[in-house]
Amino acid sequence: MRKIIEEADLDVEVIEAEDGTKALPVAMSGEVDIVLSDIVMPNLDGIGLLRAIRQKHDAAVLPVILVTSQTDDSARDTGFEVGASDYLTRPFSPDELVARIQVQLRLKSLQRELQRAVERHREQASIDELTKLPNRRAFIESCQREIARSRRHRLAMVICIWDIDGLRNINLEVGHRAVDALITVVSELAGRLLRANDILARLSGGTFAVLLPHTDGEQARAVCARLCDTVANHGFHGHARGVTVSAGWATYPGGNLETVDELLNAAQTALDRAKARGPGRTEAWGSETD
């Protein structure tokens, strides 16, 4: 088979092994694209080799073609039950061997393309298109994991929601393209203030959220104040009047807040109260009777 494959110009390197025992570590190395195995081999036969391969790799990852001189259906049926990708019965022509290899390699290539497409779709479903930050869905998933971690290790965490003040009026004044640019700059300013393990996300419009692990209320207050000051002191091109943000936050554990939804609602309540006091303000949930 080696000669047929090499003469077919398949652009592959052929590695041979004397039996299944020697073939197994090669097949499991992660550097093999396809396995062709005789069913009848010493030490470890083809069915045993296939069974061992399938414990780690499915057919989409590592196709296996079984080769045999047996003509009864039982051997073929057993091979397919264990996970064979294809089956060749001797005698076979060089063209048939090459064609079967090409089919399996093509199927593997298509599977890789499909997996990449799925990963791209999953990433796009979790990323805000404008700012390239995590979106609400991704943020909630991160918060759920962090709450579980905080509960397990008895650590504090904070969810902060902040919003660009008067964004609707700004949009009427300068248009949506300028507002998009403003939102992007504000998100970048916020990102520079945060730690590597903090998670910044865009929830909608000019509203953002920050997950602050291992953070208590006083630390959150300092982060929010620094954010408000940074935005207020930044010179935004094309905006004669200053741009400000307001922020509200909620701490876990705190009060009766146990879920992500409860923390987000509490942080939103605090944000609404901050905005009611005027632009550029911050407020903690629980600072008044909620």
mmCIF file of C-alpha atoms in Angstrom:
data_model
loop_
_atom_site.group_PDB
_atom_site.id
_atom_site.type_symbol
_atom_site.label_atom_id
_atom_site.label_comp_id
_atom_site.label_asym_id
_atom_site.label_seq_id
_atom_site.Cartn_x
_atom_site.Cartn_y
_atom_site.Cartn_z
ATOM 1 C CA MET A 1 0.000 0.000 0.000
ATOM 2 C CA ARG A 2 2.881 2.333 0.732
ATOM 3 C CA LYS A 3 4.066 2.251 -2.871
ATOM 4 C CA ILE A 4 0.566 2.927 -4.215
ATOM 5 C CA ILE A 5 0.075 5.896 -1.893
ATOM 6 C CA GLU A 6 3.470 7.426 -2.635
ATOM 7 C CA GLU A 7 3.017 7.057 -6.385
ATOM 8 C CA ALA A 8 -0.438 8.656 -6.180
ATOM 9 C CA ASP A 9 1.079 12.030 -5.239
ATOM 10 C CA LEU A 10 -1.299 12.570 -2.318
ATOM 11 C CA ASP A 11 1.162 14.914 -0.628
ATOM 12 C CA VAL A 12 1.278 12.775 2.497
ATOM 13 C CA GLU A 13 4.038 11.135 4.500
ATOM 14 C CA VAL A 14 3.553 7.400 5.004
ATOM 15 C CA ILE A 15 4.527 5.875 8.361
ATOM 16 C CA GLU A 16 4.540 2.088 8.684
ATOM 17 C CA ALA A 17 4.262 -0.072 11.803
ATOM 18 C CA GLU A 18 4.721 -3.825 12.058
ATOM 19 C CA ASP A 19 1.713 -4.464 14.269
ATOM 20 C CA GLY A 20 -1.049 -2.768 16.200
ATOM 21 C CA THR A 21 1.021 -2.379 19.356
ATOM 22 C CA LYS A 22 3.623 -0.303 17.530
ATOM 23 C CA ALA A 23 1.008 1.539 15.477
ATOM 24 C CA LEU A 24 -1.029 2.708 18.478
ATOM 25 C CA PRO A 25 1.373 5.340 19.909
ATOM 26 C CA VAL A 26 1.915 6.737 16.416
ATOM 27 C CA ALA A 27 -1.822 6.960 15.802
ATOM 28 C CA MET A 28 -2.386 8.644 19.177
ATOM 29 C CA SER A 29 0.417 11.181 18.711
ATOM 30 C CA GLY A 30 -1.872 13.787 17.168
ATOM 31 C CA GLU A 31 0.347 14.036 14.100
ATOM 32 C CA VAL A 32 -1.504 11.468 11.969
ATOM 33 C CA ASP A 33 -4.331 12.403 9.587
ATOM 34 C CA ILE A 34 -5.571 8.928 8.659
ATOM 35 C CA VAL A 35 -4.915 5.301 9.650
ATOM 36 C CA LEU A 36 -5.010 2.291 7.328
ATOM 37 C CA SER A 37 -4.882 -0.940 9.282
ATOM 38 C CA ASP A 38 -5.056 -4.640 8.508
ATOM 39 C CA ILE A 39 -7.557 -6.453 10.662
ATOM 40 C CA VAL A 40 -5.264 -9.465 11.103
ATOM 41 C CA MET A 41 -2.057 -8.423 12.891
ATOM 42 C CA PRO A 42 0.084 -9.927 15.669
ATOM 43 C CA ASN A 43 -0.074 -8.679 19.268
ATOM 44 C CA LEU A 44 -2.858 -6.129 18.705
ATOM 45 C CA ASP A 45 -5.185 -6.730 15.762
ATOM 46 C CA GLY A 46 -6.929 -4.093 13.685
ATOM 47 C CA ILE A 47 -10.163 -4.203 15.682
ATOM 48 C CA GLY A 48 -8.231 -3.801 18.937
ATOM 49 C CA LEU A 49 -6.235 -0.925 17.466
ATOM 50 C CA LEU A 50 -9.408 0.759 16.250
ATOM 51 C CA ARG A 51 -11.095 0.313 19.618
ATOM 52 C CA ALA A 52 -8.106 1.906 21.386
ATOM 53 C CA ILE A 53 -8.046 4.833 18.944
ATOM 54 C CA ARG A 54 -11.754 5.492 19.372
ATOM 55 C CA GLN A 55 -11.324 5.842 23.124
ATOM 56 C CA LYS A 56 -9.538 9.129 22.382
ATOM 57 C CA HIS A 57 -10.371 10.199 18.824
ATOM 58 C CA ASP A 58 -13.667 9.990 16.973
ATOM 59 C CA ALA A 59 -13.872 9.452 13.221
ATOM 60 C CA ALA A 60 -14.027 13.179 12.496
ATOM 61 C CA VAL A 61 -10.640 13.656 14.162
ATOM 62 C CA LEU A 62 -8.875 10.493 13.006
ATOM 63 C CA PRO A 63 -10.466 8.397 10.240
ATOM 64 C CA VAL A 64 -9.520 4.710 10.200
ATOM 65 C CA ILE A 65 -9.797 2.484 7.124
ATOM 66 C CA LEU A 66 -9.714 -1.239 7.885
ATOM 67 C CA VAL A 67 -8.168 -3.580 5.325
ATOM 68 C CA THR A 68 -8.852 -7.324 5.200
ATOM 69 C CA SER A 69 -8.871 -10.383 2.984
ATOM 70 C CA GLN A 70 -11.941 -11.748 4.761
ATOM 71 C CA THR A 71 -15.053 -11.717 2.619
ATOM 72 C CA ASP A 72 -17.685 -12.426 5.275
ATOM 73 C CA ASP A 73 -19.837 -9.569 6.488
ATOM 74 C CA SER A 74 -19.259 -10.239 10.192
ATOM 75 C CA ALA A 75 -15.726 -8.805 10.205
ATOM 76 C CA ARG A 76 -16.888 -5.712 8.326
ATOM 77 C CA ASP A 77 -19.892 -5.255 10.599
ATOM 78 C CA THR A 78 -17.702 -5.527 13.687
ATOM 79 C CA GLY A 79 -15.328 -2.924 12.274
ATOM 80 C CA PHE A 80 -18.107 -0.432 11.617
ATOM 81 C CA GLU A 81 -19.633 -1.066 15.054
ATOM 82 C CA VAL A 82 -16.315 -0.240 16.695
ATOM 83 C CA GLY A 83 -15.950 2.936 14.624
ATOM 84 C CA ALA A 84 -14.283 2.246 11.292
ATOM 85 C CA SER A 85 -14.568 5.081 8.787
ATOM 86 C CA ASP A 86 -14.294 2.799 5.763
ATOM 87 C CA TYR A 87 -13.475 -0.760 4.780
ATOM 88 C CA LEU A 88 -11.314 -2.240 2.023
ATOM 89 C CA THR A 89 -11.397 -5.888 0.969
ATOM 90 C CA ARG A 90 -8.463 -7.419 -0.841
ATOM 91 C CA PRO A 91 -7.879 -7.570 -3.698
ATOM 92 C CA PHE A 92 -8.469 -3.893 -4.447
ATOM 93 C CA SER A 93 -7.169 -1.673 -7.225
ATOM 94 C CA PRO A 94 -4.726 1.191 -6.657
ATOM 95 C CA ASP A 95 -7.421 3.614 -7.814
ATOM 96 C CA GLU A 96 -9.871 2.322 -5.204
ATOM 97 C CA LEU A 97 -7.323 2.664 -2.404
ATOM 98 C CA VAL A 98 -6.398 6.200 -3.427
ATOM 99 C CA ALA A 99 -10.041 7.225 -3.858
ATOM 100 C CA ARG A 100 -10.996 5.974 -0.389
ATOM 101 C CA ILE A 101 -8.085 7.804 1.203
ATOM 102 C CA GLN A 102 -8.984 11.004 -0.650
ATOM 103 C CA VAL A 103 -12.603 10.770 0.495
ATOM 104 C CA GLN A 104 -11.612 10.428 4.157
ATOM 105 C CA LEU A 105 -9.074 13.247 3.967
ATOM 106 C CA ARG A 106 -11.660 15.472 2.304
ATOM 107 C CA LEU A 107 -14.264 14.639 4.952
ATOM 108 C CA LYS A 108 -11.745 15.458 7.665
ATOM 109 C CA SER A 109 -10.947 18.770 5.986
ATOM 110 C CA LEU A 110 -14.645 19.634 5.768
ATOM 111 C CA GLN A 111 -15.085 18.739 9.438
ATOM 112 C CA ARG A 112 -12.261 21.099 10.367
ATOM 113 C CA GLU A 113 -13.828 23.891 8.325
ATOM 114 C CA LEU A 114 -17.180 23.256 9.995
ATOM 115 C CA GLN A 115 -15.602 23.337 13.455
ATOM 116 C CA ARG A 116 -13.855 26.622 12.681
ATOM 117 C CA ALA A 117 -17.157 28.064 11.433
ATOM 118 C CA VAL A 118 -18.907 26.941 14.627
ATOM 119 C CA GLU A 119 -16.167 28.523 16.751
ATOM 120 C CA ARG A 120 -16.399 31.769 14.775
ATOM 121 C CA HIS A 121 -20.166 31.802 15.203
ATOM 122 C CA ARG A 122 -19.837 31.130 18.931
ATOM 123 C CA GLU A 123 -17.322 33.944 19.251
ATOM 124 C CA GLN A 124 -19.466 36.351 17.235
ATOM 125 C CA ALA A 125 -22.469 35.465 19.391
ATOM 126 C CA SER A 126 -20.502 36.519 22.484
ATOM 127 C CA ILE A 127 -18.765 39.660 21.202
ATOM 128 C CA ASP A 128 -20.174 43.162 20.783
ATOM 129 C CA GLU A 129 -19.549 44.126 17.166
ATOM 130 C CA LEU A 130 -18.748 47.793 17.815
ATOM 131 C CA THR A 131 -16.409 47.624 20.810
ATOM 132 C CA LYS A 132 -15.231 44.001 20.484
ATOM 133 C CA LEU A 133 -16.059 43.590 24.160
ATOM 134 C CA PRO A 134 -18.067 40.677 25.558
ATOM 135 C CA ASN A 135 -21.797 41.224 25.142
ATOM 136 C CA ARG A 136 -24.554 40.765 27.724
ATOM 137 C CA ARG A 137 -24.783 37.026 27.134
ATOM 138 C CA ALA A 138 -21.058 36.463 27.593
ATOM 139 C CA PHE A 139 -20.985 38.764 30.621
ATOM 140 C CA ILE A 140 -23.763 36.866 32.368
ATOM 141 C CA GLU A 141 -21.957 33.567 31.764
ATOM 142 C CA SER A 142 -18.768 35.020 33.265
ATOM 143 C CA CYS A 143 -20.697 36.330 36.259
ATOM 144 C CA GLN A 144 -22.300 32.943 36.872
ATOM 145 C CA ARG A 145 -18.888 31.301 36.975
ATOM 146 C CA GLU A 146 -17.484 34.007 39.242
ATOM 147 C CA ILE A 147 -20.396 33.816 41.684
ATOM 148 C CA ALA A 148 -19.841 30.069 42.001
ATOM 149 C CA ARG A 149 -16.129 30.663 42.601
ATOM 150 C CA SER A 150 -16.777 33.442 45.106
ATOM 151 C CA ARG A 151 -19.278 31.294 46.991
ATOM 152 C CA ARG A 152 -16.894 28.344 47.050
ATOM 153 C CA HIS A 153 -13.899 30.352 48.290
ATOM 154 C CA ARG A 154 -15.876 32.945 50.300
ATOM 155 C CA LEU A 155 -14.544 35.864 48.281
ATOM 156 C CA ALA A 156 -16.218 39.194 47.548
ATOM 157 C CA MET A 157 -17.041 40.344 44.024
ATOM 158 C CA VAL A 158 -18.743 43.369 42.513
ATOM 159 C CA ILE A 159 -20.892 43.967 39.459
ATOM 160 C CA CYS A 160 -20.849 47.574 38.294
ATOM 161 C CA ILE A 161 -23.081 49.073 35.605
ATOM 162 C CA TRP A 162 -22.157 52.421 34.135
ATOM 163 C CA ASP A 163 -23.740 54.502 31.435
ATOM 164 C CA ILE A 164 -22.823 57.483 29.259
ATOM 165 C CA ASP A 165 -24.938 60.395 30.463
ATOM 166 C CA GLY A 166 -27.296 62.056 27.986
ATOM 167 C CA LEU A 167 -26.361 59.782 25.105
ATOM 168 C CA ARG A 168 -29.689 60.308 23.359
ATOM 169 C CA ASN A 169 -29.153 64.073 23.237
ATOM 170 C CA ILE A 170 -25.567 63.582 22.095
ATOM 171 C CA ASN A 171 -26.842 61.384 19.288
ATOM 172 C CA LEU A 172 -29.259 64.121 18.168
ATOM 173 C CA GLU A 173 -26.428 66.647 18.163
ATOM 174 C CA VAL A 174 -23.667 64.723 16.406
ATOM 175 C CA GLY A 175 -25.254 61.655 14.772
ATOM 176 C CA HIS A 176 -24.858 57.934 15.268
ATOM 177 C CA ARG A 177 -21.414 57.606 13.674
ATOM 178 C CA ALA A 178 -19.907 60.087 16.097
ATOM 179 C CA VAL A 179 -21.744 58.372 18.936
ATOM 180 C CA ASP A 180 -20.295 55.016 17.869
ATOM 181 C CA ALA A 181 -16.831 56.573 17.977
ATOM 182 C CA LEU A 182 -17.594 58.036 21.406
ATOM 183 C CA ILE A 183 -18.769 54.680 22.757
ATOM 184 C CA THR A 184 -15.615 53.016 21.444
ATOM 185 C CA VAL A 185 -13.321 55.598 23.054
ATOM 186 C CA VAL A 186 -15.147 55.404 26.384
ATOM 187 C CA SER A 187 -14.862 51.606 26.367
ATOM 188 C CA GLU A 188 -11.129 51.895 25.689
ATOM 189 C CA LEU A 189 -10.683 54.382 28.530
ATOM 190 C CA ALA A 190 -12.468 52.024 30.902
ATOM 191 C CA GLY A 191 -10.424 49.061 29.743
ATOM 192 C CA ARG A 192 -7.181 50.836 30.620
ATOM 193 C CA LEU A 193 -8.326 51.355 34.208
ATOM 194 C CA LEU A 194 -9.173 47.735 34.914
ATOM 195 C CA ARG A 195 -7.123 44.779 36.047
ATOM 196 C CA ALA A 196 -6.356 41.852 33.769
ATOM 197 C CA ASN A 197 -8.926 39.621 35.499
ATOM 198 C CA ASP A 198 -11.707 42.243 35.501
ATOM 199 C CA ILE A 199 -14.314 41.712 32.792
ATOM 200 C CA LEU A 200 -15.693 44.697 30.903
ATOM 201 C CA ALA A 201 -18.750 44.188 28.696
ATOM 202 C CA ARG A 202 -21.130 46.299 26.656
ATOM 203 C CA LEU A 203 -24.734 45.625 27.575
ATOM 204 C CA SER A 204 -26.461 47.981 25.114
ATOM 205 C CA GLY A 205 -26.145 51.490 23.689
ATOM 206 C CA GLY A 206 -23.915 53.455 26.021
ATOM 207 C CA THR A 207 -24.408 51.042 28.918
ATOM 208 C CA PHE A 208 -21.523 48.886 30.104
ATOM 209 C CA ALA A 209 -20.941 46.435 32.922
ATOM 210 C CA VAL A 210 -17.816 45.447 34.803
ATOM 211 C CA LEU A 211 -17.246 42.305 36.807
ATOM 212 C CA LEU A 212 -14.702 42.935 39.559
ATOM 213 C CA PRO A 213 -13.556 39.664 41.161
ATOM 214 C CA HIS A 214 -11.993 39.686 44.636
ATOM 215 C CA THR A 215 -13.306 43.212 45.194
ATOM 216 C CA ASP A 216 -15.246 44.747 48.071
ATOM 217 C CA GLY A 217 -17.534 47.777 48.123
ATOM 218 C CA GLU A 218 -14.875 50.354 48.979
ATOM 219 C CA GLN A 219 -12.593 49.115 46.225
ATOM 220 C CA ALA A 220 -15.523 49.248 43.804
ATOM 221 C CA ARG A 221 -16.257 52.819 44.869
ATOM 222 C CA ALA A 222 -12.676 53.798 44.006
ATOM 223 C CA VAL A 223 -12.861 52.069 40.604
ATOM 224 C CA CYS A 224 -16.142 53.781 39.705
ATOM 225 C CA ALA A 225 -14.894 57.197 40.855
ATOM 226 C CA ARG A 226 -11.718 56.791 38.820
ATOM 227 C CA LEU A 227 -13.765 55.802 35.772
ATOM 228 C CA CYS A 228 -16.041 58.838 36.091
ATOM 229 C CA ASP A 229 -13.083 61.192 36.548
ATOM 230 C CA THR A 230 -11.181 59.717 33.607
ATOM 231 C CA VAL A 231 -14.096 60.127 31.202
ATOM 232 C CA ALA A 232 -14.969 63.617 32.488
ATOM 233 C CA ASN A 233 -11.387 64.815 32.035
ATOM 234 C CA HIS A 234 -10.917 63.307 28.592
ATOM 235 C CA GLY A 235 -11.152 65.639 25.628
ATOM 236 C CA PHE A 236 -13.533 64.085 23.115
ATOM 237 C CA HIS A 237 -13.084 65.368 19.581
ATOM 238 C CA GLY A 238 -16.210 67.063 18.248
ATOM 239 C CA HIS A 239 -17.910 67.446 21.627
ATOM 240 C CA ALA A 240 -17.961 71.002 22.924
ATOM 241 C CA ARG A 241 -19.602 70.037 26.180
ATOM 242 C CA GLY A 242 -18.063 67.452 28.462
ATOM 243 C CA VAL A 243 -18.934 63.775 28.303
ATOM 244 C CA THR A 244 -19.674 62.089 31.617
ATOM 245 C CA VAL A 245 -20.654 58.662 32.865
ATOM 246 C CA SER A 246 -22.608 57.576 35.920
ATOM 247 C CA ALA A 247 -22.105 54.278 37.722
ATOM 248 C CA GLY A 248 -23.909 51.993 40.127
ATOM 249 C CA TRP A 249 -22.675 48.789 41.703
ATOM 250 C CA ALA A 250 -23.704 45.869 43.863
ATOM 251 C CA THR A 251 -21.509 43.614 45.973
ATOM 252 C CA TYR A 252 -21.655 39.852 46.439
ATOM 253 C CA PRO A 253 -22.199 38.643 49.064
ATOM 254 C CA GLY A 254 -24.459 41.424 50.187
ATOM 255 C CA GLY A 255 -28.040 41.660 51.363
ATOM 256 C CA ASN A 256 -30.167 38.978 49.762
ATOM 257 C CA LEU A 257 -28.383 39.103 46.401
ATOM 258 C CA GLU A 258 -27.652 35.544 45.282
ATOM 259 C CA THR A 259 -27.984 35.390 41.486
ATOM 260 C CA VAL A 260 -26.570 37.264 38.513
ATOM 261 C CA ASP A 261 -29.994 38.716 37.717
ATOM 262 C CA GLU A 262 -30.379 39.993 41.268
ATOM 263 C CA LEU A 263 -26.929 41.586 41.204
ATOM 264 C CA LEU A 264 -27.537 43.188 37.805
ATOM 265 C CA ASN A 265 -30.913 44.524 38.920
ATOM 266 C CA ALA A 266 -29.373 45.908 42.097
ATOM 267 C CA ALA A 267 -26.539 47.561 40.185
ATOM 268 C CA GLN A 268 -29.079 49.029 37.744
ATOM 269 C CA THR A 269 -31.115 50.406 40.655
ATOM 270 C CA ALA A 270 -27.980 52.024 42.039
ATOM 271 C CA LEU A 271 -27.165 53.460 38.596
ATOM 272 C CA ASP A 272 -30.663 54.920 38.248
ATOM 273 C CA ARG A 273 -30.297 56.560 41.634
ATOM 274 C CA ALA A 274 -26.883 57.968 40.677
ATOM 275 C CA LYS A 275 -28.325 59.450 37.482
ATOM 276 C CA ALA A 276 -31.179 61.005 39.436
ATOM 277 C CA ARG A 277 -28.605 62.920 41.470
ATOM 278 C CA GLY A 278 -26.970 64.340 38.356
ATOM 279 C CA PRO A 279 -24.423 63.398 35.692
ATOM 280 C CA GLY A 280 -21.079 61.892 36.612
ATOM 281 C CA ARG A 281 -22.278 60.410 39.908
ATOM 282 C CA THR A 282 -21.745 56.984 41.487
ATOM 283 C CA GLU A 283 -23.945 55.025 43.852
ATOM 284 C CA ALA A 284 -23.775 51.696 45.679
ATOM 285 C CA TRP A 285 -26.794 49.443 46.026
ATOM 286 C CA GLY A 286 -27.741 49.300 49.666
ATOM 287 C CA SER A 287 -26.503 52.782 50.484
ATOM 288 C CA GLU A 288 -30.175 53.621 51.028
ATOM 289 C CA THR A 289 -33.216 51.453 51.630
ATOM 290 C CA ASP A 290 -33.700 49.484 48.375
#
